[in-house]
Coordinates of C-alpha atoms in Angstrom, one line a residue:
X1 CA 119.2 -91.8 -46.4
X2 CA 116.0 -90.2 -45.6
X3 CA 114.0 -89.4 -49.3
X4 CA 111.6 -87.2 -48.2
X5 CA 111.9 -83.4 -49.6
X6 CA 110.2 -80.3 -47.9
X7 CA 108.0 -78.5 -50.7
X8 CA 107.8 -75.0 -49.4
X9 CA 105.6 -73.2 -51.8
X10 CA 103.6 -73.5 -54.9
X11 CA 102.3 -71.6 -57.7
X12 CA 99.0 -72.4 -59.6
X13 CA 97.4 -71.5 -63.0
X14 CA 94.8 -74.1 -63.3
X15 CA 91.1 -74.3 -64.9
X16 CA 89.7 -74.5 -61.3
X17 CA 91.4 -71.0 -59.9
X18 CA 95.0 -69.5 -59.4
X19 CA 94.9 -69.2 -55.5
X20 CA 95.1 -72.1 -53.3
X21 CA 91.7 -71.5 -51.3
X22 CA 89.7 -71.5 -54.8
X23 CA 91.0 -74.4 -56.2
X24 CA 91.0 -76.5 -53.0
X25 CA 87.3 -75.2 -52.6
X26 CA 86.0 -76.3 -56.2
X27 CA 88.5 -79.3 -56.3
X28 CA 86.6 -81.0 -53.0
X29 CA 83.3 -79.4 -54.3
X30 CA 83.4 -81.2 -57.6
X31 CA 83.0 -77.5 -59.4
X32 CA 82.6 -78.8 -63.3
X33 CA 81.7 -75.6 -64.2
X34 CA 85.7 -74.7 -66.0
X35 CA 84.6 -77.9 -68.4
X36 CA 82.9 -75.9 -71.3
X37 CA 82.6 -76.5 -75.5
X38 CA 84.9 -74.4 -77.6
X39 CA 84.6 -74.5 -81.4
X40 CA 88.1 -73.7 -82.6
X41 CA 89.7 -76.9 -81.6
X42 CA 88.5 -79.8 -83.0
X43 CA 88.4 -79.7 -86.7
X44 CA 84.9 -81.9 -86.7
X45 CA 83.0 -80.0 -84.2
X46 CA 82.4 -78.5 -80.7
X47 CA 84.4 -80.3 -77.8
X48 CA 84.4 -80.0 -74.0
X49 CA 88.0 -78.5 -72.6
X50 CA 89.4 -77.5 -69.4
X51 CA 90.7 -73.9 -70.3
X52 CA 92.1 -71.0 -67.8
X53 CA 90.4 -68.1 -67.7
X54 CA 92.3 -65.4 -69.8
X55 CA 91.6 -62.6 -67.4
X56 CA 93.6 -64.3 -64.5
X57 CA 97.0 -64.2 -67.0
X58 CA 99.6 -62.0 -66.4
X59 CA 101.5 -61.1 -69.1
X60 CA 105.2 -61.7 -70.1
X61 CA 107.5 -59.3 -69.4
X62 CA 108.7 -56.8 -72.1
X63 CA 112.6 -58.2 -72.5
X64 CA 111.4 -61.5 -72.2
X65 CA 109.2 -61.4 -75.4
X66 CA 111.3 -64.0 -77.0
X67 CA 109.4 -66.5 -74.9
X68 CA 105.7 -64.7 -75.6
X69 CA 102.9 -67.6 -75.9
X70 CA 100.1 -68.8 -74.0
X71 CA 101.9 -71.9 -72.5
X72 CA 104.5 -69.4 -70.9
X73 CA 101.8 -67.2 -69.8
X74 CA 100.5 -70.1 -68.1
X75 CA 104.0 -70.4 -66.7
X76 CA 104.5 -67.1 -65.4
X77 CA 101.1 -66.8 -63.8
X78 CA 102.6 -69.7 -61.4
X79 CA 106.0 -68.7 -61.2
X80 CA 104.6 -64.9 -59.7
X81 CA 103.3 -67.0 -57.0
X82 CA 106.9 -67.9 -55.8
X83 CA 109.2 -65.3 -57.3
X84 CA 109.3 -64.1 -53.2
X85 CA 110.7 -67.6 -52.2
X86 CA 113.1 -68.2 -54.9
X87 CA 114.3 -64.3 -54.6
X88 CA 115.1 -65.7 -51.0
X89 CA 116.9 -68.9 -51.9
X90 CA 119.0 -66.7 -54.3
X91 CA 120.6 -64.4 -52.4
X92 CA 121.0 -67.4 -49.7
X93 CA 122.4 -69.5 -51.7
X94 CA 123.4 -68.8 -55.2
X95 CA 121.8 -68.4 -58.9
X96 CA 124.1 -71.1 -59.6
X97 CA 122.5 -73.8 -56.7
X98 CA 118.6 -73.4 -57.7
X99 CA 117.5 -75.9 -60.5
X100 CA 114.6 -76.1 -62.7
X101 CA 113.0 -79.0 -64.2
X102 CA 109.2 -79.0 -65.6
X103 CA 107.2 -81.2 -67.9
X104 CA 105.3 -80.7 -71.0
X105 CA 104.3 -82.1 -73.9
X106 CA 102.7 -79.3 -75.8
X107 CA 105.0 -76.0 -74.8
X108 CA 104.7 -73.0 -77.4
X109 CA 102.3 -75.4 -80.2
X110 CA 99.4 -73.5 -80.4
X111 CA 101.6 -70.4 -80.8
X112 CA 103.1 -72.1 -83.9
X113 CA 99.6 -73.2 -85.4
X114 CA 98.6 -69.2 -85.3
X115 CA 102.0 -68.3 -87.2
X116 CA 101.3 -70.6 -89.7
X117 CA 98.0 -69.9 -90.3
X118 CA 99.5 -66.3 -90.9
X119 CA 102.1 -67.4 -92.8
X120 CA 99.2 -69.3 -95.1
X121 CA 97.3 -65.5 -95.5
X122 CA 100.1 -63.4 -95.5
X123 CA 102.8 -65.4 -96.8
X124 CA 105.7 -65.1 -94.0
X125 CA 105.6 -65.5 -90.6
X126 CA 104.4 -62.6 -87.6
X127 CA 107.3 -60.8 -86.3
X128 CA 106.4 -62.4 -83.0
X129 CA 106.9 -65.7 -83.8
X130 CA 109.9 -67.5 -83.0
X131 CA 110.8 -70.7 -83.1
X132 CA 111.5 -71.4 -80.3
X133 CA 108.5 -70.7 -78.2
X134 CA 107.4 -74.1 -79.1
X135 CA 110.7 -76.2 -78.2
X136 CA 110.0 -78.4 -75.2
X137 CA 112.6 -76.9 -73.9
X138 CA 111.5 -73.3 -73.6
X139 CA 109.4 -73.7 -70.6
X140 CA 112.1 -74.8 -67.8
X141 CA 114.6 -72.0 -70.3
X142 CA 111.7 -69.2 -69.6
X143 CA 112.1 -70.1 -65.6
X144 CA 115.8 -69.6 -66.1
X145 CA 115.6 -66.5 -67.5
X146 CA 112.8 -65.1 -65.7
X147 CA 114.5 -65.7 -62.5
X148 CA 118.4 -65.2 -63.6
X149 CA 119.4 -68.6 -62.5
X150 CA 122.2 -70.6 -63.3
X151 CA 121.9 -73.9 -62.1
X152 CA 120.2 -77.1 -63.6
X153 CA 118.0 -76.9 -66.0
X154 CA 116.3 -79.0 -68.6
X155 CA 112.6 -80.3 -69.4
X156 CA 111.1 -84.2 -69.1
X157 CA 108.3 -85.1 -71.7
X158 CA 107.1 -88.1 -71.5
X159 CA 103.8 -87.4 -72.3
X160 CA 101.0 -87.4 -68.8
X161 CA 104.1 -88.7 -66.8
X162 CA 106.1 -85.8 -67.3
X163 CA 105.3 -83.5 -65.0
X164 CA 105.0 -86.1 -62.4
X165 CA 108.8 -87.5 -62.9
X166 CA 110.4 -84.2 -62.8
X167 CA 109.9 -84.9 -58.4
X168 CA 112.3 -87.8 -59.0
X169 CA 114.6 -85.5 -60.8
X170 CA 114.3 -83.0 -58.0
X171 CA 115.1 -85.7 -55.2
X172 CA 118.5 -86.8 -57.3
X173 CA 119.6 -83.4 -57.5
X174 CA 119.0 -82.7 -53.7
X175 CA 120.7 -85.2 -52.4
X176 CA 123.5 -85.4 -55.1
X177 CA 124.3 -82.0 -53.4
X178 CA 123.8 -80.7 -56.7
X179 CA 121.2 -77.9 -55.7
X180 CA 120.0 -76.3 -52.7
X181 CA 116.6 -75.6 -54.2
X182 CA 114.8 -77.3 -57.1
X183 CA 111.7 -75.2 -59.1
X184 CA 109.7 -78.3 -60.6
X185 CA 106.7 -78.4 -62.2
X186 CA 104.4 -78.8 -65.3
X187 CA 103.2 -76.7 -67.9
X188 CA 100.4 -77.6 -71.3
X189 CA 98.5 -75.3 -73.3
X190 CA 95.1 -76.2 -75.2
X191 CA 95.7 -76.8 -78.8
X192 CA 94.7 -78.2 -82.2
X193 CA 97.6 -80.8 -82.4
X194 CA 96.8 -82.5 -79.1
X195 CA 92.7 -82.1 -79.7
X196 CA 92.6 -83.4 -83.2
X197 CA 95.4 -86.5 -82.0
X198 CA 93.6 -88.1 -79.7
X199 CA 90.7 -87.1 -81.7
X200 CA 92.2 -89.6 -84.2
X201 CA 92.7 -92.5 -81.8
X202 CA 89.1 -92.3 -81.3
X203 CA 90.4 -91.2 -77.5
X204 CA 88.3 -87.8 -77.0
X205 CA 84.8 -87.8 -75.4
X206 CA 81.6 -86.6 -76.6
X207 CA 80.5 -84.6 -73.8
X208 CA 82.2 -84.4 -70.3
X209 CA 84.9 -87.5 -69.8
X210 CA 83.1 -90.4 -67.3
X211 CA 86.2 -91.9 -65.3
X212 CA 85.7 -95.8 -64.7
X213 CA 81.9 -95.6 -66.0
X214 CA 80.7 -98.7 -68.1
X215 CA 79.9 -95.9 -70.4
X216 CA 83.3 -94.1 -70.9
X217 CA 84.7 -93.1 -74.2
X218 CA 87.0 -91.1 -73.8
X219 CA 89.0 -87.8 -72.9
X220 CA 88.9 -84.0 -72.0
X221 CA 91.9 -82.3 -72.7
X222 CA 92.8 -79.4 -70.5
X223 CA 95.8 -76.7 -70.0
X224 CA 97.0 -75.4 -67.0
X225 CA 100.3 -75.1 -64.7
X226 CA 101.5 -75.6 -61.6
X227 CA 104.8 -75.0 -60.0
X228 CA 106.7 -76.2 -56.3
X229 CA 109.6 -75.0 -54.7
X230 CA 111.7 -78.7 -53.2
X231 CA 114.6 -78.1 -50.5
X232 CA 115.9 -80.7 -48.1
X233 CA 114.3 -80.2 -44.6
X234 CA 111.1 -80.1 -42.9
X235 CA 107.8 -78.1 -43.7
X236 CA 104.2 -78.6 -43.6
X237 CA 103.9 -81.1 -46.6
X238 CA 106.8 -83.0 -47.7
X239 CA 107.4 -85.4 -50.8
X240 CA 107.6 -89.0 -49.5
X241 CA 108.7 -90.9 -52.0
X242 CA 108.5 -91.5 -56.3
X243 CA 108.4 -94.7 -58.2
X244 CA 108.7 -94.8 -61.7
X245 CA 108.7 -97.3 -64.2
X246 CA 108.6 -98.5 -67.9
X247 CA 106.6 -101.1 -69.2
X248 CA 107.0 -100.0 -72.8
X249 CA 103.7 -102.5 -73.6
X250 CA 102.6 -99.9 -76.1
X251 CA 103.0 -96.9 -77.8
X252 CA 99.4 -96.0 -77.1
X253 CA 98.1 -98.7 -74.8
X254 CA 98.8 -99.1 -71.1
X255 CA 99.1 -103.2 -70.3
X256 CA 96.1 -104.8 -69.9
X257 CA 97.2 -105.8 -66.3
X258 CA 98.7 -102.6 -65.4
X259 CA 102.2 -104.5 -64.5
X260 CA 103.9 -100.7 -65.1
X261 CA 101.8 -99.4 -63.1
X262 CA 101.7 -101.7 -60.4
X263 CA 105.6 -101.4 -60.9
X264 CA 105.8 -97.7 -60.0
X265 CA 103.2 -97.8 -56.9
X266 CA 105.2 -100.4 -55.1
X267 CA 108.2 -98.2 -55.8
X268 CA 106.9 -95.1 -54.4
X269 CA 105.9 -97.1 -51.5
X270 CA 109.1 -98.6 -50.9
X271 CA 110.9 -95.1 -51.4
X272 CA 108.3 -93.8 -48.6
X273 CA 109.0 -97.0 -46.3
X274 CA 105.1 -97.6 -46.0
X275 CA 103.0 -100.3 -46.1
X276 CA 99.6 -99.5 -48.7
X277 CA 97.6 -99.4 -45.6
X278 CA 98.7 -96.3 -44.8
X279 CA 97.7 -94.5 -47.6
X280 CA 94.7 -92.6 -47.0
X281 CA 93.5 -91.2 -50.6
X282 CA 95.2 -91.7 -54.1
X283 CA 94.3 -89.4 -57.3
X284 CA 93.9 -91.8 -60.2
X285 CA 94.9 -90.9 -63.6
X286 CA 91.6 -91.8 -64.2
X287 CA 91.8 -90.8 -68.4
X288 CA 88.2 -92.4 -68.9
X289 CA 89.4 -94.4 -72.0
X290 CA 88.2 -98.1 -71.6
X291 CA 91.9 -99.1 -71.4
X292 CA 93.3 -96.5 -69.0
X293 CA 91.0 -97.3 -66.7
X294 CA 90.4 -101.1 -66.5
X295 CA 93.8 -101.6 -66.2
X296 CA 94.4 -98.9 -63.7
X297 CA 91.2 -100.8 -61.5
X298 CA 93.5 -103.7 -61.5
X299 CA 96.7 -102.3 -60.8
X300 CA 94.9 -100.4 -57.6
X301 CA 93.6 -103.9 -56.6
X302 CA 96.9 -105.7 -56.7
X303 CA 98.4 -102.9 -54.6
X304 CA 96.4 -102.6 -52.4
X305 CA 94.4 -106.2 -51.9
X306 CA 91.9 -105.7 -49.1
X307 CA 93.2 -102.0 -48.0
X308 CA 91.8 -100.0 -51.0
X309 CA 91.9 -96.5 -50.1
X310 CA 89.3 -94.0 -51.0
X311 CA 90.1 -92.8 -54.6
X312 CA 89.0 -90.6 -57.5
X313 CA 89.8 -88.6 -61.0
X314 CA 89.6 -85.2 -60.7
X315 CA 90.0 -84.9 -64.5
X316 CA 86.4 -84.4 -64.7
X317 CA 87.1 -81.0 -63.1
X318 CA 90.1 -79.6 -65.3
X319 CA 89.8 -82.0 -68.5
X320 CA 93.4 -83.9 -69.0
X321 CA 96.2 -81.5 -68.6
X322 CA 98.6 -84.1 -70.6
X323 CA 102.1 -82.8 -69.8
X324 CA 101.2 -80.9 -67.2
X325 CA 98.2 -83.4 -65.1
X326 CA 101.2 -85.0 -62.8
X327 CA 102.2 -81.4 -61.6
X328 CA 98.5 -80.0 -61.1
X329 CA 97.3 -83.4 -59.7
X330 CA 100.4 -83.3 -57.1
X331 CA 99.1 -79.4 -56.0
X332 CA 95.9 -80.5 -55.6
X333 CA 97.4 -83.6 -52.9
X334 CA 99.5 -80.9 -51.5
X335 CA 96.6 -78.6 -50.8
X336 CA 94.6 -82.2 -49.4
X337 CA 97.5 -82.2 -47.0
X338 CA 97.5 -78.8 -45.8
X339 CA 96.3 -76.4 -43.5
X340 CA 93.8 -74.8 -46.3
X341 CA 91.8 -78.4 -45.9
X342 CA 90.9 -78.1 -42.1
X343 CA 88.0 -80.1 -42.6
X344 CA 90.0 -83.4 -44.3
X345 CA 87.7 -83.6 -47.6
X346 CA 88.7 -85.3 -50.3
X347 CA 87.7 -84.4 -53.9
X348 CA 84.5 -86.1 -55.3
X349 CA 84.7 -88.7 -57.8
X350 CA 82.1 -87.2 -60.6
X351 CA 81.1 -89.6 -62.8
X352 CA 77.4 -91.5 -63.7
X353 CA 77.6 -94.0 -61.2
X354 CA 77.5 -97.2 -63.6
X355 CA 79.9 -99.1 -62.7
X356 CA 82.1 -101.2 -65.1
X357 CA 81.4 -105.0 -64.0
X358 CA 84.2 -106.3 -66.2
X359 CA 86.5 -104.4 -64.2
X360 CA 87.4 -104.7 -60.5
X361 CA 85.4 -102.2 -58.0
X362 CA 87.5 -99.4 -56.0
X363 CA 86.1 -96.9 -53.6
X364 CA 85.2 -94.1 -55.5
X365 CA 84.7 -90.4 -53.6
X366 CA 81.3 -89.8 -52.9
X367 CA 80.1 -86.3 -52.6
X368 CA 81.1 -84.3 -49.0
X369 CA 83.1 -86.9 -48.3
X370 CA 86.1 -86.1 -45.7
X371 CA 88.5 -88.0 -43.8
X372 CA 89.3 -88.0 -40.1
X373 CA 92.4 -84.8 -39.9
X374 CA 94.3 -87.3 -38.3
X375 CA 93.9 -89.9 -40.7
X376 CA 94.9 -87.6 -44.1
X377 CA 98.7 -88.7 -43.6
X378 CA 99.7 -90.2 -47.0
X379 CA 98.6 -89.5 -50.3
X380 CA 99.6 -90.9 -53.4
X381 CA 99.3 -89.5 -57.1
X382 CA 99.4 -91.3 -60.2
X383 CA 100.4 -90.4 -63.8
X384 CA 100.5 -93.2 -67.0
X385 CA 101.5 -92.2 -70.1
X386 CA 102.0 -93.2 -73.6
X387 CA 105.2 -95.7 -74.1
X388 CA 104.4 -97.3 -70.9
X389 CA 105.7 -94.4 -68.8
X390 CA 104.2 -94.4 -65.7
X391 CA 105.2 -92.2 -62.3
X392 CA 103.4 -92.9 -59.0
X393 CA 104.1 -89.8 -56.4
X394 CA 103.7 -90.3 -52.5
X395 CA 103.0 -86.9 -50.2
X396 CA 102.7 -86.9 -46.6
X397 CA 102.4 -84.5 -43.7
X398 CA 105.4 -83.8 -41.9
X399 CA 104.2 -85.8 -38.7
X400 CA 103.5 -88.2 -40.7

């Protein structure tokens, strides 16, 4: 059985831009400039986030207001980009053959923090709160809804995997005949619980995160979404193949030796039926926490021995999207892949340039760096989260 999916459209709400030229554009021009201090996060002080520009959010429709938050917002502001094409699969195929599965890890929190603040001053909640804006499920319930659909539907959160595993989901529902079309995707929202948690596992950064530096310490957190449209058949950029895996080392800590995440690449490479050689770029997970990123150095290095293809964070650029980074990392391989990128470049890898000796060396992106168009075939994407979690996601061109 062939494993490859056609994904047909996307939608994007990200720190770098909502429109696939900007993003592309500041994504392979190592634009920092969305990486900025806010104040009313972290309870000790000023920290650097990835946040969306408010002005680009559109706002939730008026008999959907049961689902009003920012995290939705985020949501919808993707989703607008591919109401056309899911419209379209609708009427061709049925409400009831169109799934939707997205991940998150933070859905409608920050909405509840604000209510209970009010609830502290006032002494009951705003009328606008509800529950249920912060159930993990409300996101992939919001698409539902917003698009009257009937078919599958449920939410993954497994912390910085999640959005990455809800491709594998797609690909089983595809092929089990199941759907015609599957919406997936990811969805987070800055706020105080995620900030001040990893704040407390000594896991956030002091100024902008410093991916496989000798002088890393830590995270940037981020928010964003990003949404595709998977069918079975051909188009310009197709989904090769997803490993996944569960090493369950740690609750907090990856293994040392990666053997999860060496797990899931050779997975995703065997569901693609390639060799590593042929992949030309791979988008880290890249945290910047001294753990995350020594043992991700070795996992690279036992995967790919003497092939190591050129590879970078780009969490530099958007801060760590948690729930959401496997969806918004896998739009910015898709855009690598397609015609937007005429000129092959591959997103710097911004960081101080002291290497970590203890760990082992992997070509990191240079500035202006591009690739041969004919040689940008394969592209991999990896996400490693908490519990030992960890998704690797394989794109390709379609002549690939």
């Amino acid at each position: 059985m062939n494993n490859r999916i056609a994904i047909t459209h996307i939608g994007l709400c990200t720190p770098l831009g909502n429109t696939p030229e900007t993003v592309l554009q500041r994504l392979v021009n190592g634009d920092t400039s969305a990486m900025q201090y806010r104040d009313d996060l972290l309870f000790s002080g000023p920290t650097i986030v990835g946040s969306v520009n408010d002005d680009s959010l559109l706002d939730i429709p008026a008999h959907l207001q049961l689902f009003a938050c920012r995290n939705n917002q985020l949501l919808h502001t993707a989703a607008m980009q591919i109401a056309q094409a899911v419209n379209q699969a609708k009427a061709k195929y049925g409400a009831d053959r169109i799934g939707v599965v997205l991940g998150t890890s933070t859905s409608g929190i920050s909405k509840g923090e604000a209510a209970l603040a009010y609830q502290l001053q006032h002494g009951h909640f705003p009328p606008s709160y509800h529950y249920s804006q912060q159930e993990l499920g409300s996101t992939s319930d919001y698409l539902k809804q917003l698009f009257e659909l009937c078919g599958p539907c449920y939410t993954v959160s497994t912390a910085c995997s999640s959005s990455a595993k809800v491709f594998a989901s797609a690909q089983r529902l595809l092929q089990a005949n199941l759907c015609d079309m599957v919406i997936v995707g990811g969805v987070d929202s800055l706020c105080q619980l995620t900030v001040n948690g990893f704040h407390s596992l000594e896991s956030v950064a002091k100024a902008r995160c410093n991916p496989f530096s000798l002088h890393r310490d830590g995270i940037n957190i981020g928010e964003g979404a990003a949404l595709f449209t998977l069918t079975l058949g051909q188009s310009d950029v197709m989904l090769a193949g997803v490993g996944e895996s569960a090493d369950a080392h740690h609750i907090s800590a990856p293994h040392p030796e990666g053997l999860g995440a060496i797990a899931a690449m050779q997975a995703a490479l065997t569901a693609a039926n390639i060799q590593p050689a042929q992949i030309d770029y791979v988008n880290l997970h890249g945290t910047a926490t001294p753990k995350n990123d020594a043992m991700e150095s070795r996992a690279i290095t036992a995967v790919f021995g003497q092939t190591l293809p050129a590879c970078s964070s780009t969490k530099p650029l958007t801060g760590h999207t948690l729930g959401a980074a496997g969806a918004i990392e896998a739009a910015f391989c898709y855009l690598l892949l397609s015609q937007h990128n005429q000129l092959a470049q591959l997103p710097p890898h911004i960081w101080d340039g002291h290497a970590d000796h203890n760990d082992p060396s992997i070509p990191l992106v240079g500035a202006n760096v591009s690739q041969p168009a004919s040689s940008l075939s394969y592209i991999m994407s990896n996400s490693f989260a908490f519990g030992g979690s960890n998704a690797s996601v394989i794109f390709c061109k379609k002549d690939a």
